[in-house]
Amino acid sequence: MREQELLAFIGQRLTEARFQHSRRVAETARFLARTWGLDEDKCYQAGLLHDIARDLSPEELLKQAASCGIVWDEIEGHFPVLLHGPVGAEILRRELAVTDEEILEAIRLHTTGDYPLSPTAKVIFLADYIEPGRDFSGAQKAREAARRSLDAGVAVAVGEIIAYLTGQRYAVHPKAVNLYNHYVLNGFFGAG
Ligand SMILES: [Fe+2]
Ligand SMILES: [Fe+2]
């Protein structure tokens, strides 16, 4: 896919702020891919496309999920914004003929994470959290960890996200817990 086509595709569907966020995620994803020896073009494209369904209303997300055969769980029913990953992947499959399963997985899972995750999906999950527009302290911690390894960056990101959600007494999706537990059990937080 040519970059101009992708920019036109997302430009029609996103607000200006989300369009700029998507470009920063794409640039960050390309940088992470270069640093850690992954496919730069694939990660860049997935970054541009990751929020393709993010500006749909909750009602529209539920409607499109139903028409795509996506089955949502109780948490997604309460917070349909979580469906912008799975619905976005289906939009890309149907309207842009994206067939690369790693790109589709990266988009499907970028909001929650999960375990296991492909390298491309790790890059997009992390890039979404640390792109230069993110100025909270968790993003800075994840940026520093990402210099050690991609997994170190993802581990800190998911740990910070879950700490934030529980601190606010928000629900935590089980897929995010899967990813977090994987890193805890593999010693990414020092013990385990
Ligand atoms: Fe998103
Ligand atoms: Fe995003």
PDB file of C-alpha atoms and ligand atoms in Angstrom:
ATOM      1  CA  MET A   1       0.000   0.000   0.000  1.00  0.00           C
ATOM      2  CA  ARG A   2       1.262   3.445  -0.833  1.00  0.00           C
ATOM      3  CA  GLU A   3       1.596   5.954   1.944  1.00  0.00           C
ATOM      4  CA  GLN A   4      -0.554   8.528   0.150  1.00  0.00           C
ATOM      5  CA  GLU A   5      -3.420   6.027  -0.113  1.00  0.00           C
ATOM      6  CA  LEU A   6      -3.170   5.209   3.576  1.00  0.00           C
ATOM      7  CA  LEU A   7      -3.094   8.866   4.567  1.00  0.00           C
ATOM      8  CA  ALA A   8      -6.162   9.552   2.415  1.00  0.00           C
ATOM      9  CA  PHE A   9      -7.963   6.541   3.895  1.00  0.00           C
ATOM     10  CA  ILE A  10      -7.358   7.581   7.499  1.00  0.00           C
ATOM     11  CA  GLY A  11      -7.790  11.283   6.731  1.00  0.00           C
ATOM     12  CA  GLN A  12     -11.391  10.676   5.672  1.00  0.00           C
ATOM     13  CA  ARG A  13     -12.239   8.831   8.868  1.00  0.00           C
ATOM     14  CA  LEU A  14     -10.358  10.605  11.655  1.00  0.00           C
ATOM     15  CA  THR A  15     -10.444  13.990  13.325  1.00  0.00           C
ATOM     16  CA  GLU A  16      -7.394  16.164  12.740  1.00  0.00           C
ATOM     17  CA  ALA A  17      -6.095  15.448  16.270  1.00  0.00           C
ATOM     18  CA  ARG A  18      -6.474  11.681  15.783  1.00  0.00           C
ATOM     19  CA  PHE A  19      -4.883  11.915  12.337  1.00  0.00           C
ATOM     20  CA  GLN A  20      -1.822  13.584  13.845  1.00  0.00           C
ATOM     21  CA  HIS A  21      -1.739  11.046  16.707  1.00  0.00           C
ATOM     22  CA  SER A  22      -1.806   8.236  14.118  1.00  0.00           C
ATOM     23  CA  ARG A  23       1.135   9.775  12.242  1.00  0.00           C
ATOM     24  CA  ARG A  24       3.132  10.018  15.476  1.00  0.00           C
ATOM     25  CA  VAL A  25       2.305   6.397  16.350  1.00  0.00           C
ATOM     26  CA  ALA A  26       3.447   5.361  12.862  1.00  0.00           C
ATOM     27  CA  GLU A  27       6.751   7.248  13.219  1.00  0.00           C
ATOM     28  CA  THR A  28       7.305   5.799  16.696  1.00  0.00           C
ATOM     29  CA  ALA A  29       6.452   2.308  15.438  1.00  0.00           C
ATOM     30  CA  ARG A  30       8.971   2.665  12.595  1.00  0.00           C
ATOM     31  CA  PHE A  31      11.647   3.794  15.042  1.00  0.00           C
ATOM     32  CA  LEU A  32      10.947   0.835  17.374  1.00  0.00           C
ATOM     33  CA  ALA A  33      11.006  -1.574  14.407  1.00  0.00           C
ATOM     34  CA  ARG A  34      14.341  -0.190  13.234  1.00  0.00           C
ATOM     35  CA  THR A  35      15.788  -0.382  16.748  1.00  0.00           C
ATOM     36  CA  TRP A  36      14.682  -3.957  17.345  1.00  0.00           C
ATOM     37  CA  GLY A  37      15.206  -5.409  13.857  1.00  0.00           C
ATOM     38  CA  LEU A  38      11.557  -5.722  12.783  1.00  0.00           C
ATOM     39  CA  ASP A  39       9.735  -4.884   9.548  1.00  0.00           C
ATOM     40  CA  GLU A  40       9.733  -1.065   9.464  1.00  0.00           C
ATOM     41  CA  ASP A  41       7.165  -0.679   6.679  1.00  0.00           C
ATOM     42  CA  LYS A  42       4.729  -3.095   8.287  1.00  0.00           C
ATOM     43  CA  CYS A  43       4.962  -1.357  11.648  1.00  0.00           C
ATOM     44  CA  TYR A  44       4.652   2.078  10.046  1.00  0.00           C
ATOM     45  CA  GLN A  45       1.515   1.050   8.139  1.00  0.00           C
ATOM     46  CA  ALA A  46      -0.047  -0.569  11.208  1.00  0.00           C
ATOM     47  CA  GLY A  47       0.666   2.624  13.152  1.00  0.00           C
ATOM     48  CA  LEU A  48      -1.072   4.806  10.579  1.00  0.00           C
ATOM     49  CA  LEU A  49      -4.097   2.507  10.548  1.00  0.00           C
ATOM     50  CA  HIS A  50      -4.396   1.485  14.208  1.00  0.00           C
ATOM     51  CA  ASP A  51      -7.134   3.980  15.219  1.00  0.00           C
ATOM     52  CA  ILE A  52      -9.176   3.766  12.019  1.00  0.00           C
ATOM     53  CA  ALA A  53     -12.380   3.071  14.008  1.00  0.00           C
ATOM     54  CA  ARG A  54     -11.570   5.326  16.983  1.00  0.00           C
ATOM     55  CA  ASP A  55     -13.822   8.205  15.940  1.00  0.00           C
ATOM     56  CA  LEU A  56     -16.939   6.053  15.544  1.00  0.00           C
ATOM     57  CA  SER A  57     -19.608   6.613  18.207  1.00  0.00           C
ATOM     58  CA  PRO A  58     -20.283   3.880  20.806  1.00  0.00           C
ATOM     59  CA  GLU A  59     -23.559   3.099  19.052  1.00  0.00           C
ATOM     60  CA  GLU A  60     -21.829   2.823  15.687  1.00  0.00           C
ATOM     61  CA  LEU A  61     -19.100   0.578  17.131  1.00  0.00           C
ATOM     62  CA  LEU A  62     -21.709  -1.810  18.550  1.00  0.00           C
ATOM     63  CA  LYS A  63     -23.645  -1.762  15.282  1.00  0.00           C
ATOM     64  CA  GLN A  64     -20.579  -2.451  13.146  1.00  0.00           C
ATOM     65  CA  ALA A  65     -19.342  -5.125  15.574  1.00  0.00           C
ATOM     66  CA  ALA A  66     -22.699  -6.891  15.311  1.00  0.00           C
ATOM     67  CA  SER A  67     -22.698  -6.710  11.519  1.00  0.00           C
ATOM     68  CA  CYS A  68     -19.126  -8.117  11.385  1.00  0.00           C
ATOM     69  CA  GLY A  69     -20.003 -11.010  13.688  1.00  0.00           C
ATOM     70  CA  ILE A  70     -17.754  -9.705  16.475  1.00  0.00           C
ATOM     71  CA  VAL A  71     -18.987 -11.067  19.805  1.00  0.00           C
ATOM     72  CA  TRP A  72     -18.373  -8.589  22.619  1.00  0.00           C
ATOM     73  CA  ASP A  73     -17.976  -9.365  26.282  1.00  0.00           C
ATOM     74  CA  GLU A  74     -19.511  -7.595  29.277  1.00  0.00           C
ATOM     75  CA  ILE A  75     -16.696  -5.063  29.630  1.00  0.00           C
ATOM     76  CA  GLU A  76     -16.803  -4.170  25.931  1.00  0.00           C
ATOM     77  CA  GLY A  77     -20.585  -3.861  26.201  1.00  0.00           C
ATOM     78  CA  HIS A  78     -20.114  -1.315  28.987  1.00  0.00           C
ATOM     79  CA  PHE A  79     -17.274   0.479  27.223  1.00  0.00           C
ATOM     80  CA  PRO A  80     -17.836   0.098  23.463  1.00  0.00           C
ATOM     81  CA  VAL A  81     -14.748   2.253  22.798  1.00  0.00           C
ATOM     82  CA  LEU A  82     -12.785  -0.935  23.492  1.00  0.00           C
ATOM     83  CA  LEU A  83     -14.268  -2.323  20.282  1.00  0.00           C
ATOM     84  CA  HIS A  84     -12.438   0.191  18.084  1.00  0.00           C
ATOM     85  CA  GLY A  85      -9.587  -2.332  17.765  1.00  0.00           C
ATOM     86  CA  PRO A  86     -11.604  -5.346  16.578  1.00  0.00           C
ATOM     87  CA  VAL A  87     -13.976  -3.213  14.473  1.00  0.00           C
ATOM     88  CA  GLY A  88     -11.010  -1.327  12.996  1.00  0.00           C
ATOM     89  CA  ALA A  89      -9.351  -4.582  11.923  1.00  0.00           C
ATOM     90  CA  GLU A  90     -12.564  -5.661  10.163  1.00  0.00           C
ATOM     91  CA  ILE A  91     -12.880  -2.293   8.396  1.00  0.00           C
ATOM     92  CA  LEU A  92      -9.314  -2.683   7.102  1.00  0.00           C
ATOM     93  CA  ARG A  93      -9.936  -6.247   5.963  1.00  0.00           C
ATOM     94  CA  ARG A  94     -13.122  -5.321   4.120  1.00  0.00           C
ATOM     95  CA  GLU A  95     -12.526  -1.806   2.837  1.00  0.00           C
ATOM     96  CA  LEU A  96      -8.766  -1.680   2.328  1.00  0.00           C
ATOM     97  CA  ALA A  97      -8.270  -5.410   1.555  1.00  0.00           C
ATOM     98  CA  VAL A  98      -5.589  -5.704   4.249  1.00  0.00           C
ATOM     99  CA  THR A  99      -4.631  -9.379   4.486  1.00  0.00           C
ATOM    100  CA  ASP A 100      -1.478  -9.208   6.609  1.00  0.00           C
ATOM    101  CA  GLU A 101      -2.510 -11.066   9.747  1.00  0.00           C
ATOM    102  CA  GLU A 102       0.134  -9.376  11.895  1.00  0.00           C
ATOM    103  CA  ILE A 103      -1.163  -5.931  10.960  1.00  0.00           C
ATOM    104  CA  LEU A 104      -4.753  -7.011  11.604  1.00  0.00           C
ATOM    105  CA  GLU A 105      -3.811  -8.553  14.958  1.00  0.00           C
ATOM    106  CA  ALA A 106      -1.876  -5.444  15.965  1.00  0.00           C
ATOM    107  CA  ILE A 107      -4.944  -3.309  15.309  1.00  0.00           C
ATOM    108  CA  ARG A 108      -7.398  -5.742  16.881  1.00  0.00           C
ATOM    109  CA  LEU A 109      -5.434  -5.925  20.145  1.00  0.00           C
ATOM    110  CA  HIS A 110      -3.854  -2.472  20.438  1.00  0.00           C
ATOM    111  CA  THR A 111      -6.285  -1.203  23.096  1.00  0.00           C
ATOM    112  CA  THR A 112      -6.089  -4.111  25.519  1.00  0.00           C
ATOM    113  CA  GLY A 113      -2.974  -6.045  24.593  1.00  0.00           C
ATOM    114  CA  ASP A 114      -3.139  -9.813  25.130  1.00  0.00           C
ATOM    115  CA  TYR A 115      -0.799 -12.755  25.382  1.00  0.00           C
ATOM    116  CA  PRO A 116       0.675 -13.934  23.112  1.00  0.00           C
ATOM    117  CA  LEU A 117       1.305 -10.898  20.899  1.00  0.00           C
ATOM    118  CA  SER A 118       3.190 -10.803  17.602  1.00  0.00           C
ATOM    119  CA  PRO A 119       6.206  -8.459  17.404  1.00  0.00           C
ATOM    120  CA  THR A 120       4.178  -6.035  15.254  1.00  0.00           C
ATOM    121  CA  ALA A 121       1.384  -6.023  17.824  1.00  0.00           C
ATOM    122  CA  LYS A 122       3.894  -5.294  20.604  1.00  0.00           C
ATOM    123  CA  VAL A 123       5.298  -2.393  18.603  1.00  0.00           C
ATOM    124  CA  ILE A 124       1.858  -0.847  18.032  1.00  0.00           C
ATOM    125  CA  PHE A 125       0.729  -1.338  21.632  1.00  0.00           C
ATOM    126  CA  LEU A 126       3.890   0.376  22.857  1.00  0.00           C
ATOM    127  CA  ALA A 127       4.015   3.085  20.178  1.00  0.00           C
ATOM    128  CA  ASP A 128       0.432   4.068  20.978  1.00  0.00           C
ATOM    129  CA  TYR A 129       1.460   4.590  24.604  1.00  0.00           C
ATOM    130  CA  ILE A 130       4.796   6.394  24.110  1.00  0.00           C
ATOM    131  CA  GLU A 131       4.316   8.504  20.961  1.00  0.00           C
ATOM    132  CA  PRO A 132       5.736  12.005  21.527  1.00  0.00           C
ATOM    133  CA  GLY A 133       2.309  13.525  22.240  1.00  0.00           C
ATOM    134  CA  ARG A 134       2.002  11.439  25.424  1.00  0.00           C
ATOM    135  CA  ASP A 135       3.312  13.493  28.326  1.00  0.00           C
ATOM    136  CA  PHE A 136       2.234  11.539  31.418  1.00  0.00           C
ATOM    137  CA  SER A 137       4.863   9.931  33.648  1.00  0.00           C
ATOM    138  CA  GLY A 138       3.975   6.354  32.666  1.00  0.00           C
ATOM    139  CA  ALA A 139       4.854   7.131  29.059  1.00  0.00           C
ATOM    140  CA  GLN A 140       8.263   8.416  30.098  1.00  0.00           C
ATOM    141  CA  LYS A 141       8.904   5.256  32.136  1.00  0.00           C
ATOM    142  CA  ALA A 142       7.890   3.060  29.184  1.00  0.00           C
ATOM    143  CA  ARG A 143      10.115   5.090  26.788  1.00  0.00           C
ATOM    144  CA  GLU A 144      13.086   4.477  29.053  1.00  0.00           C
ATOM    145  CA  ALA A 145      12.294   0.767  29.368  1.00  0.00           C
ATOM    146  CA  ALA A 146      11.898   0.490  25.574  1.00  0.00           C
ATOM    147  CA  ARG A 147      15.586   1.341  25.225  1.00  0.00           C
ATOM    148  CA  ARG A 148      16.420  -1.951  27.012  1.00  0.00           C
ATOM    149  CA  SER A 149      14.134  -4.141  24.906  1.00  0.00           C
ATOM    150  CA  LEU A 150      10.783  -4.125  23.160  1.00  0.00           C
ATOM    151  CA  ASP A 151       9.364  -6.464  25.800  1.00  0.00           C
ATOM    152  CA  ALA A 152      10.669  -4.296  28.632  1.00  0.00           C
ATOM    153  CA  GLY A 153       8.835  -1.338  27.089  1.00  0.00           C
ATOM    154  CA  VAL A 154       5.600  -3.278  26.624  1.00  0.00           C
ATOM    155  CA  ALA A 155       5.829  -4.670  30.174  1.00  0.00           C
ATOM    156  CA  VAL A 156       6.166  -1.211  31.704  1.00  0.00           C
ATOM    157  CA  ALA A 157       3.400   0.157  29.468  1.00  0.00           C
ATOM    158  CA  VAL A 158       0.863  -2.518  30.414  1.00  0.00           C
ATOM    159  CA  GLY A 159       1.864  -2.265  34.078  1.00  0.00           C
ATOM    160  CA  GLU A 160       1.326   1.506  34.015  1.00  0.00           C
ATOM    161  CA  ILE A 161      -1.985   1.171  32.189  1.00  0.00           C
ATOM    162  CA  ILE A 162      -3.315  -1.338  34.714  1.00  0.00           C
ATOM    163  CA  ALA A 163      -2.064   0.750  37.654  1.00  0.00           C
ATOM    164  CA  TYR A 164      -3.885   3.741  36.211  1.00  0.00           C
ATOM    165  CA  LEU A 165      -7.109   1.826  35.578  1.00  0.00           C
ATOM    166  CA  THR A 166      -7.231   0.240  39.035  1.00  0.00           C
ATOM    167  CA  GLY A 167      -6.283   3.569  40.648  1.00  0.00           C
ATOM    168  CA  GLN A 168      -9.327   5.127  39.008  1.00  0.00           C
ATOM    169  CA  ARG A 169     -11.430   2.056  39.921  1.00  0.00           C
ATOM    170  CA  TYR A 170     -11.987   1.391  36.228  1.00  0.00           C
ATOM    171  CA  ALA A 171     -12.500  -2.085  34.792  1.00  0.00           C
ATOM    172  CA  VAL A 172      -9.432  -3.901  33.455  1.00  0.00           C
ATOM    173  CA  HIS A 173      -9.995  -6.084  30.415  1.00  0.00           C
ATOM    174  CA  PRO A 174      -8.857  -9.712  30.954  1.00  0.00           C
ATOM    175  CA  LYS A 175      -6.705  -9.510  27.831  1.00  0.00           C
ATOM    176  CA  ALA A 176      -4.673  -6.720  29.438  1.00  0.00           C
ATOM    177  CA  VAL A 177      -4.325  -8.896  32.544  1.00  0.00           C
ATOM    178  CA  ASN A 178      -3.067 -11.765  30.345  1.00  0.00           C
ATOM    179  CA  LEU A 179      -0.297  -9.575  28.995  1.00  0.00           C
ATOM    180  CA  TYR A 180       0.573  -8.149  32.419  1.00  0.00           C
ATOM    181  CA  ASN A 181       0.677 -11.608  34.049  1.00  0.00           C
ATOM    182  CA  HIS A 182       2.948 -12.925  31.308  1.00  0.00           C
ATOM    183  CA  TYR A 183       5.512 -10.253  32.148  1.00  0.00           C
ATOM    184  CA  VAL A 184       5.136 -10.714  35.910  1.00  0.00           C
ATOM    185  CA  LEU A 185       5.665 -14.480  35.586  1.00  0.00           C
ATOM    186  CA  ASN A 186       8.732 -13.949  33.410  1.00  0.00           C
ATOM    187  CA  GLY A 187      10.473 -11.612  35.821  1.00  0.00           C
ATOM    188  CA  PHE A 188      10.020  -8.341  33.936  1.00  0.00           C
ATOM    189  CA  PHE A 189       9.191  -6.503  37.144  1.00  0.00           C
ATOM    190  CA  GLY A 190      12.181  -7.793  39.072  1.00  0.00           C
ATOM    191  CA  ALA A 191      10.575 -10.745  40.817  1.00  0.00           C
ATOM    192  CA  GLY A 192       8.257 -13.498  39.760  1.00  0.00           C
TER     193      GLY A 192
HETATM  194 FE    FE B   1      -6.793   3.156  19.790  1.00  0.00          FE
HETATM  195 FE    FE B   2      -4.082   5.379  19.321  1.00  0.00          FE
END
